[in-house]
Short mmCIF file of C-alpha atoms and ligand atoms in Angstrom, two decimals:
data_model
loop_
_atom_site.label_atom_id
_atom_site.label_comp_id
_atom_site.label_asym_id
_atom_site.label_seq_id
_atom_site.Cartn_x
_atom_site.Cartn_y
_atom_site.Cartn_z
CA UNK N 1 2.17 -2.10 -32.24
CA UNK N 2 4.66 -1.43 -29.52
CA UNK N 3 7.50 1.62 -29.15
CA UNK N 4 10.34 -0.06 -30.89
CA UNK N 5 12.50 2.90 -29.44
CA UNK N 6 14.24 3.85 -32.98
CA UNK N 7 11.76 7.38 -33.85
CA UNK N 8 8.99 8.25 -31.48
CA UNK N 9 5.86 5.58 -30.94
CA UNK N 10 5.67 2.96 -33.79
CA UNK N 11 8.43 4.80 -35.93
CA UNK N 12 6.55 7.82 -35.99
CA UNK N 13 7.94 11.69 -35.18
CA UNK N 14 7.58 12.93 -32.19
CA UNK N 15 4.02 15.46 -31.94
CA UNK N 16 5.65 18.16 -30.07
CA UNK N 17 8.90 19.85 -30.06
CA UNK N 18 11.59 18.64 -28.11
CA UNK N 19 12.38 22.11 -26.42
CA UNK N 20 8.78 21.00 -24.27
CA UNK N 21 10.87 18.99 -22.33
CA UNK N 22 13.02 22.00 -20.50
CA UNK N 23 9.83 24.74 -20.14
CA UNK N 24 8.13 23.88 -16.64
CA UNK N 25 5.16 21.79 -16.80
CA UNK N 26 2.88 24.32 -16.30
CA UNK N 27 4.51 27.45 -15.13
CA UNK N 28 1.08 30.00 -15.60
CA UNK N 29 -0.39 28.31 -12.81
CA UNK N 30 2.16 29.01 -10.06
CA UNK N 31 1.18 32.38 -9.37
CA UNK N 32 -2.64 31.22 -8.51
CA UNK N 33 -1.14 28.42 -6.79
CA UNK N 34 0.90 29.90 -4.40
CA UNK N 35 -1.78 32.61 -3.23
CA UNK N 36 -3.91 29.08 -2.66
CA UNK N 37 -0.97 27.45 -0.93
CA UNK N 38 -0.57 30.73 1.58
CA UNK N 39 -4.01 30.74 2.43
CA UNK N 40 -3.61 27.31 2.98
CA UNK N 41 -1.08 27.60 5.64
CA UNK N 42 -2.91 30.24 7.79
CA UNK N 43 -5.87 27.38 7.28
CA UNK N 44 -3.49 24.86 8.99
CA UNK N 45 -3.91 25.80 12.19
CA UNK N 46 -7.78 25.24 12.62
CA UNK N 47 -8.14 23.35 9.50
CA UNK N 48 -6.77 19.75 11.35
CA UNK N 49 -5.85 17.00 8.97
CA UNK N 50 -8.48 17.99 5.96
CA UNK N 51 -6.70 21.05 5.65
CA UNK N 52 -3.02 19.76 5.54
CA UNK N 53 -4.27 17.40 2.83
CA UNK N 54 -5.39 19.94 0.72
CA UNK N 55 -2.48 21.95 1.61
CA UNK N 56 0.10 18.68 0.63
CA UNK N 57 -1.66 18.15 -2.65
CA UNK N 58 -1.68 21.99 -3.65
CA UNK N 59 2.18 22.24 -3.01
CA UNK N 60 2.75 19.11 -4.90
CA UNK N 61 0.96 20.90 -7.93
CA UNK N 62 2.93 23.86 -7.35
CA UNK N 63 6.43 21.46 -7.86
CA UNK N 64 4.68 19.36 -10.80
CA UNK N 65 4.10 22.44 -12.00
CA UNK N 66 7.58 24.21 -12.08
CA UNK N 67 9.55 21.41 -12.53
CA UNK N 68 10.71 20.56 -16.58
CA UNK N 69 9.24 17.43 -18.39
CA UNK N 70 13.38 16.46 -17.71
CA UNK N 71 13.23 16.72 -14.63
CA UNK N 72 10.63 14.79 -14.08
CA UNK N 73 11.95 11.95 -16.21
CA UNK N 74 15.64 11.95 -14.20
CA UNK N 75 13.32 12.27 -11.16
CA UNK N 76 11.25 9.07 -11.87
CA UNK N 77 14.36 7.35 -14.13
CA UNK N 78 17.11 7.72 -11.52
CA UNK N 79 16.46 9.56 -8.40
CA UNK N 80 13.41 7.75 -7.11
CA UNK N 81 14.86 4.39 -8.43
CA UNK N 82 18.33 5.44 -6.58
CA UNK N 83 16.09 6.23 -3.33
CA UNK N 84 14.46 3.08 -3.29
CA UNK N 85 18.31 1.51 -3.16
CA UNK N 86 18.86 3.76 -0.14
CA UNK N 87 15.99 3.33 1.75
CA UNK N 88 15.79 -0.28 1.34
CA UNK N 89 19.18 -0.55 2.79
CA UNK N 90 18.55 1.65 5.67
CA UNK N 91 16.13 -1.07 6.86
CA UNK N 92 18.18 -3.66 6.09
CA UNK N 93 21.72 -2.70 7.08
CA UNK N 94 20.05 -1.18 10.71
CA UNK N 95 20.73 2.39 9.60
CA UNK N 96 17.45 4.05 10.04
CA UNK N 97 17.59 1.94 13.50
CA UNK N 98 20.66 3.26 14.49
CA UNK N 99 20.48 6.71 13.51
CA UNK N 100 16.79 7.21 15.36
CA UNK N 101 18.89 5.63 18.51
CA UNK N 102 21.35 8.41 18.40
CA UNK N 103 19.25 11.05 18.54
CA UNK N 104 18.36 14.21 16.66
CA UNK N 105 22.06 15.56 16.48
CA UNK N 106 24.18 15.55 13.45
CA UNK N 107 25.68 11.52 12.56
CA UNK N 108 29.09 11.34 10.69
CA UNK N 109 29.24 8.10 7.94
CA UNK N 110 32.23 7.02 9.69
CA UNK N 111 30.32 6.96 13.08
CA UNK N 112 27.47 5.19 11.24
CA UNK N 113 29.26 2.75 9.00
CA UNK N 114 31.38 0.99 11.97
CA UNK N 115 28.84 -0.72 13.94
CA UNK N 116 26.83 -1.19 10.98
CA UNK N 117 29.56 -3.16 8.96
CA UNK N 118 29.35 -1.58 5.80
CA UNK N 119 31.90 0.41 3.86
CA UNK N 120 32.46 3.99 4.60
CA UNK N 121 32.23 4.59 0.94
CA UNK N 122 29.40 3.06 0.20
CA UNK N 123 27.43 4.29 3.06
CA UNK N 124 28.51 7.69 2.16
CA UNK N 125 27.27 7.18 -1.44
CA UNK N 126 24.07 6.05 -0.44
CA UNK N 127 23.40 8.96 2.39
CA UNK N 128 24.23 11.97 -0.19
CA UNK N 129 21.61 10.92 -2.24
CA UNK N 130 19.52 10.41 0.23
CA UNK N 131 20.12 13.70 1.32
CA UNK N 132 20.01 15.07 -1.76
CA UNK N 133 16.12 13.99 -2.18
CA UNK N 134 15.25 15.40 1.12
CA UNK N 135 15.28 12.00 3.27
CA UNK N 136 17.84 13.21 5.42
CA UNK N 137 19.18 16.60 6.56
CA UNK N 138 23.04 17.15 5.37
CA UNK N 139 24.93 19.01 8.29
CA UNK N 140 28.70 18.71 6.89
CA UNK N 141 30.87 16.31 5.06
CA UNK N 142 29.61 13.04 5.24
CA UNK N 143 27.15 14.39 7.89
CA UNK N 144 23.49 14.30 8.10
CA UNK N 145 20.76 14.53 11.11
CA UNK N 146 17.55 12.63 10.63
CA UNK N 147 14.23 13.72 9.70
CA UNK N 148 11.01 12.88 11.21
CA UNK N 149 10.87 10.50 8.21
CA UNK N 150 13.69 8.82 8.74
CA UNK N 151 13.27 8.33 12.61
CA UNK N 152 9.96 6.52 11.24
CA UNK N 153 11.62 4.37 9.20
CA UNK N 154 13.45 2.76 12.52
CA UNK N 155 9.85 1.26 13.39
CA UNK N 156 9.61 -2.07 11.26
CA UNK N 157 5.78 -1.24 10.65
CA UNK N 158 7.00 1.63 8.60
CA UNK N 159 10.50 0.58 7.63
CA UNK N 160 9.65 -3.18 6.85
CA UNK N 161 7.06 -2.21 4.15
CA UNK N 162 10.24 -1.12 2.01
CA UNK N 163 11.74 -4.91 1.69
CA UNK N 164 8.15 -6.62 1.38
CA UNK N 165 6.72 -3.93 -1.38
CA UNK N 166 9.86 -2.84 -3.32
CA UNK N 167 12.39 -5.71 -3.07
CA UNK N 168 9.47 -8.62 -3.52
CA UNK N 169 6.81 -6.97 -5.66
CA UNK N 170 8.41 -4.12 -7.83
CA UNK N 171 8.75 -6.06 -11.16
CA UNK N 172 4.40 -6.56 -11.32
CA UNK N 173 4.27 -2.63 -11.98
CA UNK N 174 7.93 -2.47 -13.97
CA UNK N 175 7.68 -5.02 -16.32
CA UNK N 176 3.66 -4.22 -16.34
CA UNK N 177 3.68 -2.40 -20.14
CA UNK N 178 5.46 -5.52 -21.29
CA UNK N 179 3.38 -8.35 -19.75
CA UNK N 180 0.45 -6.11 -20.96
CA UNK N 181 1.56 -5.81 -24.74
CA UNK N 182 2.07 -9.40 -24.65
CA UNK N 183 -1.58 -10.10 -23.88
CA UNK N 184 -3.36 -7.76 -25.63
CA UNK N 185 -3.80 -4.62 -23.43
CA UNK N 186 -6.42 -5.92 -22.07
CA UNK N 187 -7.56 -5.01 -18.61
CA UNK N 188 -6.28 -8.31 -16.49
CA UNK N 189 -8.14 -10.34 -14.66
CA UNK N 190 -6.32 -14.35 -14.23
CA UNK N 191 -5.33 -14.49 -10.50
CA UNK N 192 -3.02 -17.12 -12.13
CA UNK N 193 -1.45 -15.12 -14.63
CA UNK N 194 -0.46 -11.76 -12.99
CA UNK N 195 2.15 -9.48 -13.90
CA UNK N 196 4.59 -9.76 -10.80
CA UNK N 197 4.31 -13.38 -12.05
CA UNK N 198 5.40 -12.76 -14.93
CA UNK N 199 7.99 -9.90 -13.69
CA UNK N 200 9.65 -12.84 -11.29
CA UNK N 201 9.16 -15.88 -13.21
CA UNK N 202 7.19 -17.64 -10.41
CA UNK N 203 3.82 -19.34 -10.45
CA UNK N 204 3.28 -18.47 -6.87
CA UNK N 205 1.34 -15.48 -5.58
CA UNK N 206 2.40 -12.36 -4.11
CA UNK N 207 1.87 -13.70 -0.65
CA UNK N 208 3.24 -17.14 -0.89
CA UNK N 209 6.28 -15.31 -2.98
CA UNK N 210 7.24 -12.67 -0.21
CA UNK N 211 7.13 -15.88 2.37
CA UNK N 212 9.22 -17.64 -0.25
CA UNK N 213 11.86 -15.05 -0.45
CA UNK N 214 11.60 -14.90 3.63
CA UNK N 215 9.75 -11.08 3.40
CA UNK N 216 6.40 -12.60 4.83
CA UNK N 217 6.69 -10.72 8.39
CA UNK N 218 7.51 -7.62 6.85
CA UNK N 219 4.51 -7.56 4.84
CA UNK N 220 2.65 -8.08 8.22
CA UNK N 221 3.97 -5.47 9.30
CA UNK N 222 3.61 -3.08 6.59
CA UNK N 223 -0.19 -4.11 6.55
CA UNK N 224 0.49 -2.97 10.24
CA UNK N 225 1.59 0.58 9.38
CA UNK N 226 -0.75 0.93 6.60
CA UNK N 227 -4.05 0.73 9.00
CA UNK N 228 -2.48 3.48 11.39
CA UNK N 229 -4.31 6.75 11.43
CA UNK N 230 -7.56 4.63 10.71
CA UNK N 231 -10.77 4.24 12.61
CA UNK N 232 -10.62 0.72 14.40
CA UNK N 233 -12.52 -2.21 13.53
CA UNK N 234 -13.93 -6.04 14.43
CA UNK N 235 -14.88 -10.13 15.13
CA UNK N 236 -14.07 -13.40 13.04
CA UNK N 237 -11.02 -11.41 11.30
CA UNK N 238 -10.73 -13.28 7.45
CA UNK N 239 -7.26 -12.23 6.52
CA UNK N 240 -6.48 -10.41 9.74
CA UNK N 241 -2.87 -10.53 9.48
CA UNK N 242 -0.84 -10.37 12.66
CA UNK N 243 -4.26 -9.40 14.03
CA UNK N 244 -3.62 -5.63 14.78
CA UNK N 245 -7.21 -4.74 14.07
CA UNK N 246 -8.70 -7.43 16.43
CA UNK N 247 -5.78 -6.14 18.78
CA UNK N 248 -7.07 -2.23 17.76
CA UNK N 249 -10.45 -3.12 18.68
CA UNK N 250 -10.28 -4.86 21.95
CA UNK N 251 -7.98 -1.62 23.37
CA UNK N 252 -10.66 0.63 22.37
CA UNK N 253 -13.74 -1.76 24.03
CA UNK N 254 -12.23 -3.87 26.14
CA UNK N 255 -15.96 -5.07 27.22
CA UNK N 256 -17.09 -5.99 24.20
CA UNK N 257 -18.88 -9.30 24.38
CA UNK N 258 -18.38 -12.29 22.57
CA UNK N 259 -15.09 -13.88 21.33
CA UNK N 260 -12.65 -12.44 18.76
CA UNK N 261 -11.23 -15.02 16.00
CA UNK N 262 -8.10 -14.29 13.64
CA UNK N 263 -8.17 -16.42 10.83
CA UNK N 264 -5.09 -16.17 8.44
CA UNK N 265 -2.75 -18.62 6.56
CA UNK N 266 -0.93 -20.97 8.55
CA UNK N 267 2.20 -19.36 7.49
CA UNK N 268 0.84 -16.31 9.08
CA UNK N 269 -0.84 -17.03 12.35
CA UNK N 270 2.47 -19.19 12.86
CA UNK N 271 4.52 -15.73 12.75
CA UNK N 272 2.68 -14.16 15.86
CA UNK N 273 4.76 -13.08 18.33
CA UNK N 274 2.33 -11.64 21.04
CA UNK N 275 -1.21 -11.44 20.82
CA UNK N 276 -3.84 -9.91 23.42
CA UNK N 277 -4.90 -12.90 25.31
CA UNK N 278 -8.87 -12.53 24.37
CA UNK N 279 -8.37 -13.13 20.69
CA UNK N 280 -8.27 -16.78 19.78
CA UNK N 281 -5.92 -17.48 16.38
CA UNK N 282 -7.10 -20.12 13.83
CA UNK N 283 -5.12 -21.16 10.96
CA UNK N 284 -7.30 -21.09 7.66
CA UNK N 285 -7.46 -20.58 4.08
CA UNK N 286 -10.28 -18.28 2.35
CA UNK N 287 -10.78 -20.93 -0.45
CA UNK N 288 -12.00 -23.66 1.92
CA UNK N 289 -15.23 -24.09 3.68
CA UNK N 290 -15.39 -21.49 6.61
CA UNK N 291 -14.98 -23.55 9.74
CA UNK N 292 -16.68 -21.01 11.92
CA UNK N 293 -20.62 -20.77 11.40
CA UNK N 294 -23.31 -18.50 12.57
CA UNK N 295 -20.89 -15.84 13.55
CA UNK N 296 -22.50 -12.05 14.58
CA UNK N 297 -19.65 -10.64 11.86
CA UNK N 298 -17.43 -11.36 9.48
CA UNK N 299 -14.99 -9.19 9.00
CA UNK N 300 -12.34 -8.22 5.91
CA UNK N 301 -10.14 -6.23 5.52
CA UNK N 302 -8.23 -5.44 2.27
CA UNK N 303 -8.56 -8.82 1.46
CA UNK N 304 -11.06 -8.82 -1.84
CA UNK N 305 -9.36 -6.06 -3.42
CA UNK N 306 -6.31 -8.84 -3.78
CA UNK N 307 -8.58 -10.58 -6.00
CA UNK N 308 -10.40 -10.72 -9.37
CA UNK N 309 -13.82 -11.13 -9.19
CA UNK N 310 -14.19 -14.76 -9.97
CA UNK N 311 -11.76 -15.50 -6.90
CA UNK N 312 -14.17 -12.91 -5.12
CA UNK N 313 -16.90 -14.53 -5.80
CA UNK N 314 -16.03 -18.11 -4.23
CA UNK N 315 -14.14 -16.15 -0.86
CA UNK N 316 -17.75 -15.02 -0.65
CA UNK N 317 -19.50 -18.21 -1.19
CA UNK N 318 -17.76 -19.49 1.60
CA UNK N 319 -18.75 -16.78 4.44
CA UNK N 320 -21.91 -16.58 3.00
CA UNK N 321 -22.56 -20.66 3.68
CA UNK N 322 -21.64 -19.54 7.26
CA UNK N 323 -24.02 -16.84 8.03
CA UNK N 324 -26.99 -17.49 9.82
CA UNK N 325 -30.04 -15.35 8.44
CA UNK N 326 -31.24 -12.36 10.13
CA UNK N 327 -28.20 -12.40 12.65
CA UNK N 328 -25.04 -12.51 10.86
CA UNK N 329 -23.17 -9.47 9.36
CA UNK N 330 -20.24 -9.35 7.01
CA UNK N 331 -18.30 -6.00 6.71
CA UNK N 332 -16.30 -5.35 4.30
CA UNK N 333 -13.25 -2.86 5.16
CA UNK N 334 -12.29 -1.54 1.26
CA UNK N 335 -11.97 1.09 -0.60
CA UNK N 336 -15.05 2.86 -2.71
CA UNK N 337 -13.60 4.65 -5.79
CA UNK N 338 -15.59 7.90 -6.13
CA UNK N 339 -16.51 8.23 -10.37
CA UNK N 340 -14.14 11.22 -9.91
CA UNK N 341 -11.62 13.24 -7.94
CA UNK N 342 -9.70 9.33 -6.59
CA UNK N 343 -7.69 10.38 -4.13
CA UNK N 344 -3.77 9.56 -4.92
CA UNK N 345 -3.48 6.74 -2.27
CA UNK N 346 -6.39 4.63 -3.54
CA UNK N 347 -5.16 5.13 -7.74
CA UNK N 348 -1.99 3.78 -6.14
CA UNK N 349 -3.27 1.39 -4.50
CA UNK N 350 -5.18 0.32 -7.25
CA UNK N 351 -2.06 0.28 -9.53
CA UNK N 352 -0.66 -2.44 -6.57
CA UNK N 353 -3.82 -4.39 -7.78
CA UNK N 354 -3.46 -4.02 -11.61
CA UNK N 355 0.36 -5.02 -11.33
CA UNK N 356 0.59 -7.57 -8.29
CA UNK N 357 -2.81 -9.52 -8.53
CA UNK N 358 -4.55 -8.57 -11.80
CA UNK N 359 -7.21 -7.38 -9.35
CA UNK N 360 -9.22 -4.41 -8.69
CA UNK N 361 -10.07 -1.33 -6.36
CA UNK N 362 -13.52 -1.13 -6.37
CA UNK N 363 -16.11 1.56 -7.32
CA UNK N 364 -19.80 1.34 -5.89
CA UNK N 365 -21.41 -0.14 -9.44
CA UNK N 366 -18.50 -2.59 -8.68
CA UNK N 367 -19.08 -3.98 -5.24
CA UNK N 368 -22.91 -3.70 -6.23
CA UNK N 369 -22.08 -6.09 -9.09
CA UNK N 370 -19.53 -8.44 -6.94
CA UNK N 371 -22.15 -8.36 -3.62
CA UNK N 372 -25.26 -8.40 -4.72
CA UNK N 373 -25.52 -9.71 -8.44
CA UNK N 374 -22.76 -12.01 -8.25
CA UNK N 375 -22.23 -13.51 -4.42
CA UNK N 376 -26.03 -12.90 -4.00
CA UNK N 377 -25.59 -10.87 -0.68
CA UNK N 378 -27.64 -7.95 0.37
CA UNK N 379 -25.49 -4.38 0.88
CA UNK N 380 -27.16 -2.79 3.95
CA UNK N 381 -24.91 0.03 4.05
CA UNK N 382 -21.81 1.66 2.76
CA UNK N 383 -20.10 3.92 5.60
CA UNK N 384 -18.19 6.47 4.11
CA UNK N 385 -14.76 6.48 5.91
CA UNK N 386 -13.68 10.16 4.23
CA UNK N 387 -11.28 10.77 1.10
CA UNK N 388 -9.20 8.38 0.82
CA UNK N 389 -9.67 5.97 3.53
CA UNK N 390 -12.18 3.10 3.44
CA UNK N 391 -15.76 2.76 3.40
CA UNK N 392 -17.23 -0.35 5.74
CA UNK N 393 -19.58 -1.82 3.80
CA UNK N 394 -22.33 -3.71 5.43
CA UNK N 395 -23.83 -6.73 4.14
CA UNK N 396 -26.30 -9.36 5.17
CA UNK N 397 -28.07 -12.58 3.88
CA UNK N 398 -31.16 -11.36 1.67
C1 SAM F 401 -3.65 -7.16 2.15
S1 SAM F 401 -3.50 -8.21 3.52
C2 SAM F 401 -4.70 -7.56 4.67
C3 SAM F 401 -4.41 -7.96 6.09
C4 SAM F 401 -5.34 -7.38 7.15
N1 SAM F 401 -6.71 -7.73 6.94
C5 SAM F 401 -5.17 -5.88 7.22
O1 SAM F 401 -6.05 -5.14 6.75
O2 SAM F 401 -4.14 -5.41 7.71
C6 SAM F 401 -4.29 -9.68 2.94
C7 SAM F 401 -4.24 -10.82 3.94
O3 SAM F 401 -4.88 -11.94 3.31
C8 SAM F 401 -4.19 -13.08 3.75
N2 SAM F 401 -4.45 -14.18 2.81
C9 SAM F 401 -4.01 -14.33 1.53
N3 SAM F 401 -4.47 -15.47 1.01
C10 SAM F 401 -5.23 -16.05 1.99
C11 SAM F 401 -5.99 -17.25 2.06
N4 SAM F 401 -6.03 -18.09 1.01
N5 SAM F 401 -6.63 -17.53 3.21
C12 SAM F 401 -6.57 -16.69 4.29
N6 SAM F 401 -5.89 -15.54 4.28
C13 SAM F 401 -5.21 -15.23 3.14
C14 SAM F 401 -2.73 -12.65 3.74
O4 SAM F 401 -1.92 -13.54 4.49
C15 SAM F 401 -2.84 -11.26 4.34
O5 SAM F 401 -2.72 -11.28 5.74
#
C-alpha cells in the first residue's frame, strides 16, 4: 500500500523520534574522518587521480555525516531542485558563456543581465543561490567571480548536458515511485513502457523525445563530455554519436589501417558539423539488418545499457549476422558492476537506466547471461577500465 501522506507510511507512526531529524547524520564518525581526510591531502600530491577520488568521497562522508536529516531534505527538496533552475539557465540565457568570456575578475548582475536580456532581478535571484550552493564565488552585492565549474559550463559538452538530461529526462526518475507503485514494484523491463514515458506522457523514447523537444545536439554533446578523461577507443562505431570516439581514436593513431564507419540515426549523423575526413558516416538504425559485413570490429559504446535485455538481444542478433568467424571482434564499451563497493557514477548511471529506459547497468553474471546464453556470442575478455569507468569487453563468434 502506498504513503497516503496523513501519519507516517500506510497510516502508521513514525519508528523514530522526530528530534532524529536535527542531530547530524552521523556525528561520531567525524573525528576518524577528518584524521583520514588530512592524510589524504598530504597523499594528493603523489597519489594522482586515485588518490583525489578517495580523498572526494571521504570529504563527502565527512558533510553527509555532519549535516542534519533536515538539512539534507531542504538540500535535496529545494536547493538542488533551485540549482538545477540556475544552471539550466546559465546555458540557456549565455551566462556561463559570457561570464567565462570576461574573465576571472569579479561580474556585477547589472553588467551581466544587459547583454544577456534578462531582468536584473531575476538574474540576481538566480546568481545568489547559485552562490549560495558554491557554483559561483560572491564578491559584493550582486557580484560574483566564476569558479572553475562554472567556466566549464561555457563549453556546450559540459554545459549542454544540463538542457538534454534535466529539462528532457527529469520526470523518468521524479515521477519513478509513482509509475512504479502503479505497476507493481516490480523491477522494469518494457522498453515501451518506461517511466520518463510515463513522467511526459509520450510514447516516444528518450532519444526520439530530446530530438522532439529540439535537445537532440545537446545530448550529443553531453555524450561528448561524458567520454572525456577516458581511454580512447575504435572501427564500425554502432551508436557513435557525433563520432568523438572514432574522432578520439584516429588523433591518437593516425596510421591505423583500415576504414573507420559511424553509424547512428539519421537524425544524428545529419547533425554533424565537422568530422575528421578519414571517418566515413552512415545513417542506420540498430534494429535493422547491419549493412556492413565481415567487419575486423564492432564497436559500442553505452549503447546496450539503454536497453532491456530482450531489445539487447535482437541489437546483437544483428552484428552477430555480420561477423565473419575467426576474424571479426565486437567490443563492448560498458560498465561492469562489481557485486560490491559500485562506485557513485555507475549507481547513478544505473538509476538513468531504471528511470529513462527501464534498462540496466550490467554486472558480469549479467553480460555473461545477455552475451553468451542469450545472443550466443563468445566473451574473450573483459578489460577492466578501473573504478568507475568501463570495462571493454571482448567478444567473438564461438
Ligand atoms: C548513450 S548514447 C552513446 C553514444 C556514443 N556511443 C558514446 O558513447 O558517446 C546512445 C547512442 O545510441 C544512438 N541510438 C539510439 N537508438 C538507435 C538506433 N535505433 N540505431 C542506431 N543508433 C541509435 C543514439 O542516437 C546515441 O547516439
Amino acid at each position: 500500500m502506498a504513503n497516503d501522506g496523513t501519519n507516517g507510511i500506510n497510516g502508521d507512526h513514525p519508528a523514530v523520534d522526530v528530534a532524529i531529524a536535527i542531530q547530524p547524520n552521523n556525528a561520531e564518525a567525524v573525528p576518524d574522518l577528518l584524521k583520514q581526510i588530512t592524510a589524504g591531502v598530504s597523499a594528493l600530491e603523489t597519489g594522482g587521480d586515485e588518490a583525489r577520488h578517495d580523498l572526494l568521497i571521504k570529504a563527502r562522508t565527512l558533510v553527509q555525516s555532519l549535516e542534519t536529516p533536515r538539512e539534507t531534505m531542504v538540500k535535496h527538496c529545494w536547493a538542488q531542485t533551485g540549482a538545477m533552475a540556475g544552471l539550466c539557465f546559465g546555458v540557456d540565457s549565455g551566462l556561463w558563456k559570457l561570464m567565462a568570456k570576461n574573465g576571472d575578475r569579479p561580474q556585477t548582475v547589472a553588467e551581466l543581465a544587459e547583454p544577456l536580456g534578462v531582468e536584473p532581478l531575476l538574474l540576481s535571484r538566480l546568481m545568489r543561490h547559485l552562490g549560495a550552493m558554491g557554483y559561483i564565488i560572491e564578491t559584493g552585492t550582486d557580484e560574483y567571480k566564476p569558479t572553475n565549474y562554472s567556466k566549464a559550463m561555457s563549453i556546450p559538452i559540459i554545459g549542454d548536458g544540463y538542457l538534454a538530461m534535466i529539462s528532457c529526462t527529469s520526470q523518468g526518475p521524479i515521477k519513478f515511485h509513482e509509475y512504479s507503485r502503479k505497476r507493481g514494484f516490480k523491477n522494469p523491463t518494457d522498453a515501451k513502457d518506461t517511466s520518463m514515458m510515463y513522467g511526459y506522457q509520450t510514447e516516444m523514447d528518450m532519444f526520439a523525445w530530446q530530438q522532439s523537444l529540439g535537445y537532440g545536439m545537446h545530448f550529443n554533446h553531453h555524450m561528448g563530455g561524458y567520454r572525456q578523461g577516458r581511454p580512447p577507443a575504435f572501427l564500425v562505431d554502432i551508436g557513435g554519436s557525433v563520432g568523438h570516439d572514432l574522432d578520439e581514436f584516429r588523433r591518437h593513431h593516425p596510421d591505423a589501417p583500415g576504414k573507420l564507419i559511424l553509424q547512428d540515426l539519421p537524425v544524428v549523423i545529419g547533425q554533424i558539423k565537422e568530422l575528421n575526413p578519414a571517418i566515413t558516416t552512415m545513417e542506420y538504425d540498430f534494429h535493422t539488418a547491419q549493412p556492413v559485413e565481415g567487419a575486423r570490429a564492432y564497436y559500442m559504446h553505452s549503447c546496450l545499457h539503454d536497453w532491456p535485455d530482450d531489445v539487447c538481444g535482437s541489437i546483437l542478433a544483428r552484428i552477430k549476422a555480420a561477423m565473419k568467424p575467426g576474424y571479426s571482434k565486437l567490443l563492448i564499451n560498458e560498465n561492469v558492476i562489481p557485486s560490491t563497493g559500485a562506485y557513485w557514477e555507475t549507481s547513478a548511471l544505473d538509476m538513468v537506466m531504471l528511470t529513462l529506459f527501464c534498462s540496466t547497468e550490467r554486472t558480469e553474471t549479467d553480460w555473461y547471461n545477455l552475451l553468451e546464453k542469450q545472443a550466443g556470442l563468445k566473451i574473450v575478455k573483459i578489460w577492466s577500465g578501473g573504478k568507475g569507468v568501463e570495462s571493454l569487453i571482448e567478444c567473438e563468434l564461438p
